[in-house]
Amino acid sequence: MAFASSDSPGDPGLAAAAVKILIAGGFGVGKTTMVGSVSEIAPLRTEEVLSELSTGVDDLTGVEAKTTTTVAMDFGRITISPELILYIFGTPGQDRFWFLWDELARGALGAVVLADTRRLDGSFAAVDFFERRQMPFVVAVNCFDGAPTYTTDEVRQALDLDDHVPVNLCDARHRDSGKEVLLVLVEHLIQRARAELVQN
């Protein structure tokens, strides 16, 4: 999804390009936190309290203190420049809500796959989702306090990522860190578009 938007905060005569992107990943990796930290508007959240009904269904290993979960999506917006506005959709992380991912991915130009080094295996399904759909994505390792520390090359190798997929370290709690990840994704999308033009 890329279209002209009239709600540009800059010159009222300037139409900004609006781009839809996804923040995806496994359960408890920080998707809701990232959407909230980068959004310039109050984010829309669909969080519910984890209850006894999720016992045995949601794996809380490594995130035992987690008390809420996204059941549909998160939504936010960030103006990268007067010419570019990103509409950000955060996906739910639990397997039972993955049927929503196809709907959320419709019209998206790219995605950020958030990863947690405490449970890196939880990132495989998200990486596979975007690879199968040939949707450009970047991987952002959310550096949780006390989590094992790895280099981006080690993460790339562990997730078996192609060389062209950018990998960054980030802290989803901080706006500047999240914005940097989004800028890396935008640059990746531009490079992909240019490469396709050259090929054609």
CSV table of C-alpha atoms in Angstrom, one decimal:
chain,number,residue,atom,x,y,z
A,1,MET,CA,0.0,0.0,0.0
A,2,ALA,CA,1.5,3.3,-1.1
A,3,PHE,CA,-0.7,6.2,-1.9
A,4,ALA,CA,-0.9,10.0,-1.6
A,5,SER,CA,-2.1,11.3,1.7
A,6,SER,CA,-3.5,14.8,2.3
A,7,ASP,CA,-2.7,14.7,6.1
A,8,SER,CA,1.0,15.6,5.7
A,9,PRO,CA,2.1,17.8,8.6
A,10,GLY,CA,4.4,19.8,6.3
A,11,ASP,CA,3.4,22.0,3.3
A,12,PRO,CA,-0.4,21.6,2.9
A,13,GLY,CA,0.1,21.6,-0.9
A,14,LEU,CA,2.5,18.6,-0.6
A,15,ALA,CA,1.0,15.1,-0.9
A,16,ALA,CA,2.9,12.6,1.2
A,17,ALA,CA,3.3,9.0,0.2
A,18,ALA,CA,1.6,6.7,2.8
A,19,VAL,CA,3.2,3.2,3.2
A,20,LYS,CA,1.8,0.3,5.2
A,21,ILE,CA,4.4,-1.9,7.0
A,22,LEU,CA,4.1,-4.7,9.6
A,23,ILE,CA,5.9,-5.3,12.9
A,24,ALA,CA,5.8,-9.0,13.3
A,25,GLY,CA,7.4,-11.8,15.3
A,26,GLY,CA,6.7,-14.4,18.0
A,27,PHE,CA,4.9,-14.1,21.3
A,28,GLY,CA,6.3,-11.5,23.7
A,29,VAL,CA,9.1,-10.1,21.5
A,30,GLY,CA,8.1,-6.4,21.9
A,31,LYS,CA,5.8,-5.7,18.9
A,32,THR,CA,3.3,-3.7,20.9
A,33,THR,CA,6.1,-1.8,22.7
A,34,MET,CA,7.8,-0.9,19.4
A,35,VAL,CA,4.5,0.3,17.8
A,36,GLY,CA,3.8,2.4,20.9
A,37,SER,CA,7.3,3.9,21.1
A,38,VAL,CA,7.5,5.1,17.5
A,39,SER,CA,4.0,6.2,16.9
A,40,GLU,CA,3.3,9.9,16.8
A,41,ILE,CA,-0.4,9.3,17.5
A,42,ALA,CA,-1.9,7.4,20.5
A,43,PRO,CA,-1.5,3.8,19.3
A,44,LEU,CA,-4.5,1.6,18.8
A,45,ARG,CA,-4.0,-1.6,20.9
A,46,THR,CA,-6.1,-4.8,21.2
A,47,GLU,CA,-4.4,-6.2,24.3
A,48,GLU,CA,-6.2,-8.5,26.7
A,49,VAL,CA,-5.1,-9.9,30.0
A,50,LEU,CA,-3.6,-13.4,29.9
A,51,SER,CA,-6.0,-15.7,31.8
A,52,GLU,CA,-6.0,-19.3,33.0
A,53,LEU,CA,-7.5,-20.2,29.6
A,54,SER,CA,-4.1,-19.6,28.0
A,55,THR,CA,-2.3,-22.0,30.4
A,56,GLY,CA,-0.8,-24.8,28.3
A,57,VAL,CA,-1.6,-22.8,25.1
A,58,ASP,CA,0.8,-19.8,25.3
A,59,ASP,CA,4.4,-20.6,26.0
A,60,LEU,CA,5.6,-18.1,28.6
A,61,THR,CA,9.1,-19.5,28.8
A,62,GLY,CA,11.5,-16.5,29.0
A,63,VAL,CA,8.6,-14.1,29.4
A,64,GLU,CA,7.0,-15.3,32.6
A,65,ALA,CA,6.2,-11.7,33.7
A,66,LYS,CA,4.1,-11.0,30.7
A,67,THR,CA,0.5,-10.3,31.7
A,68,THR,CA,-1.2,-9.1,28.5
A,69,THR,CA,-1.3,-10.2,24.9
A,70,THR,CA,-2.3,-8.7,21.5
A,71,VAL,CA,-5.4,-10.5,20.2
A,72,ALA,CA,-5.9,-8.7,16.8
A,73,MET,CA,-3.4,-5.9,16.0
A,74,ASP,CA,-1.6,-2.8,17.1
A,75,PHE,CA,-1.7,0.3,14.9
A,76,GLY,CA,0.4,3.5,14.8
A,77,ARG,CA,1.7,6.1,12.5
A,78,ILE,CA,5.0,7.9,12.1
A,79,THR,CA,6.1,10.6,9.7
A,80,ILE,CA,9.5,9.8,8.4
A,81,SER,CA,9.7,13.0,6.3
A,82,PRO,CA,7.2,15.5,4.8
A,83,GLU,CA,7.1,13.1,1.8
A,84,LEU,CA,6.7,9.8,3.6
A,85,ILE,CA,4.3,8.6,6.3
A,86,LEU,CA,4.4,5.0,7.6
A,87,TYR,CA,1.3,3.3,8.8
A,88,ILE,CA,2.4,0.6,11.2
A,89,PHE,CA,0.5,-2.6,12.0
A,90,GLY,CA,1.7,-4.9,14.7
A,91,THR,CA,0.7,-8.5,14.4
A,92,PRO,CA,-0.4,-10.8,17.2
A,93,GLY,CA,2.2,-13.3,18.3
A,94,GLN,CA,0.4,-16.4,19.4
A,95,ASP,CA,0.0,-19.3,16.9
A,96,ARG,CA,-3.8,-19.3,17.4
A,97,PHE,CA,-4.0,-15.7,16.0
A,98,TRP,CA,-1.8,-16.2,13.0
A,99,PHE,CA,-4.8,-16.5,10.7
A,100,LEU,CA,-4.9,-12.6,11.0
A,101,TRP,CA,-1.5,-12.3,9.5
A,102,ASP,CA,-2.6,-12.8,5.9
A,103,GLU,CA,-5.2,-10.0,6.3
A,104,LEU,CA,-2.7,-7.7,8.0
A,105,ALA,CA,-0.1,-8.4,5.3
A,106,ARG,CA,-2.4,-7.4,2.5
A,107,GLY,CA,-1.2,-4.2,0.9
A,108,ALA,CA,2.0,-4.0,3.1
A,109,LEU,CA,5.2,-3.1,1.3
A,110,GLY,CA,7.5,-4.6,3.9
A,111,ALA,CA,7.9,-5.8,7.4
A,112,VAL,CA,10.1,-5.8,10.5
A,113,VAL,CA,10.6,-9.2,12.2
A,114,LEU,CA,11.4,-8.6,15.8
A,115,ALA,CA,13.5,-11.3,17.4
A,116,ASP,CA,14.3,-12.1,21.0
A,117,THR,CA,17.7,-13.9,21.6
A,118,ARG,CA,16.2,-15.7,24.7
A,119,ARG,CA,13.8,-17.5,22.3
A,120,LEU,CA,15.3,-17.1,18.8
A,121,ASP,CA,13.5,-20.1,17.5
A,122,GLY,CA,10.3,-18.2,17.9
A,123,SER,CA,11.4,-16.0,14.9
A,124,PHE,CA,11.5,-18.8,12.3
A,125,ALA,CA,7.8,-18.8,11.6
A,126,ALA,CA,7.8,-15.1,11.0
A,127,VAL,CA,10.8,-15.2,8.7
A,128,ASP,CA,9.3,-18.1,6.8
A,129,PHE,CA,5.9,-16.2,6.5
A,130,PHE,CA,7.6,-13.3,4.6
A,131,GLU,CA,10.0,-15.4,2.6
A,132,ARG,CA,7.1,-17.5,1.2
A,133,ARG,CA,5.2,-14.3,0.3
A,134,GLN,CA,8.4,-12.7,-1.2
A,135,MET,CA,7.7,-9.6,1.0
A,136,PRO,CA,10.8,-7.6,1.8
A,137,PHE,CA,11.7,-7.6,5.5
A,138,VAL,CA,14.4,-6.7,8.0
A,139,VAL,CA,15.2,-8.5,11.3
A,140,ALA,CA,15.5,-6.4,14.4
A,141,VAL,CA,16.9,-8.0,17.5
A,142,ASN,CA,15.2,-6.5,20.5
A,143,CYS,CA,17.9,-6.3,23.2
A,144,PHE,CA,16.1,-7.3,26.4
A,145,ASP,CA,17.9,-6.7,29.7
A,146,GLY,CA,19.7,-9.8,30.7
A,147,ALA,CA,19.2,-11.5,27.4
A,148,PRO,CA,22.2,-13.3,25.7
A,149,THR,CA,24.1,-10.9,23.4
A,150,TYR,CA,25.0,-11.9,19.9
A,151,THR,CA,26.4,-10.1,16.9
A,152,THR,CA,24.2,-9.5,13.9
A,153,ASP,CA,26.3,-12.0,11.9
A,154,GLU,CA,25.5,-14.6,14.6
A,155,VAL,CA,21.8,-13.9,14.4
A,156,ARG,CA,21.9,-14.0,10.6
A,157,GLN,CA,23.5,-17.4,10.7
A,158,ALA,CA,21.2,-18.8,13.4
A,159,LEU,CA,18.1,-17.7,11.4
A,160,ASP,CA,19.7,-18.8,8.1
A,161,LEU,CA,18.9,-15.4,6.5
A,162,ASP,CA,20.0,-14.4,3.0
A,163,ASP,CA,22.8,-11.9,2.8
A,164,HIS,CA,20.5,-9.2,1.4
A,165,VAL,CA,18.3,-9.2,4.6
A,166,PRO,CA,19.3,-6.4,6.9
A,167,VAL,CA,19.8,-7.3,10.6
A,168,ASN,CA,19.9,-4.7,13.3
A,169,LEU,CA,20.1,-4.6,17.1
A,170,CYS,CA,17.5,-2.4,18.8
A,171,ASP,CA,15.6,-1.5,22.0
A,172,ALA,CA,11.9,-1.4,21.2
A,173,ARG,CA,11.3,0.8,24.2
A,174,HIS,CA,13.1,3.8,22.7
A,175,ARG,CA,11.7,5.8,19.9
A,176,ASP,CA,15.0,6.6,18.2
A,177,SER,CA,16.0,3.0,18.2
A,178,GLY,CA,12.7,1.9,16.7
A,179,LYS,CA,12.8,4.7,14.1
A,180,GLU,CA,16.3,3.6,13.0
A,181,VAL,CA,14.9,0.1,12.3
A,182,LEU,CA,12.1,1.6,10.3
A,183,LEU,CA,14.5,3.7,8.3
A,184,VAL,CA,16.6,0.6,7.6
A,185,LEU,CA,13.4,-1.1,6.2
A,186,VAL,CA,12.6,1.9,4.1
A,187,GLU,CA,16.1,2.0,2.6
A,188,HIS,CA,15.9,-1.7,2.0
A,189,LEU,CA,12.6,-1.3,0.1
A,190,ILE,CA,14.1,1.5,-2.0
A,191,GLN,CA,17.1,-0.6,-2.9
A,192,ARG,CA,14.9,-3.5,-3.8
A,193,ALA,CA,12.7,-1.3,-6.0
A,194,ARG,CA,15.8,0.1,-7.8
A,195,ALA,CA,17.2,-3.4,-8.4
A,196,GLU,CA,13.9,-4.5,-9.9
A,197,LEU,CA,13.9,-1.5,-12.2
A,198,VAL,CA,17.4,-2.3,-13.4
A,199,GLN,CA,16.4,-5.9,-14.1
A,200,ASN,CA,13.4,-4.9,-16.1
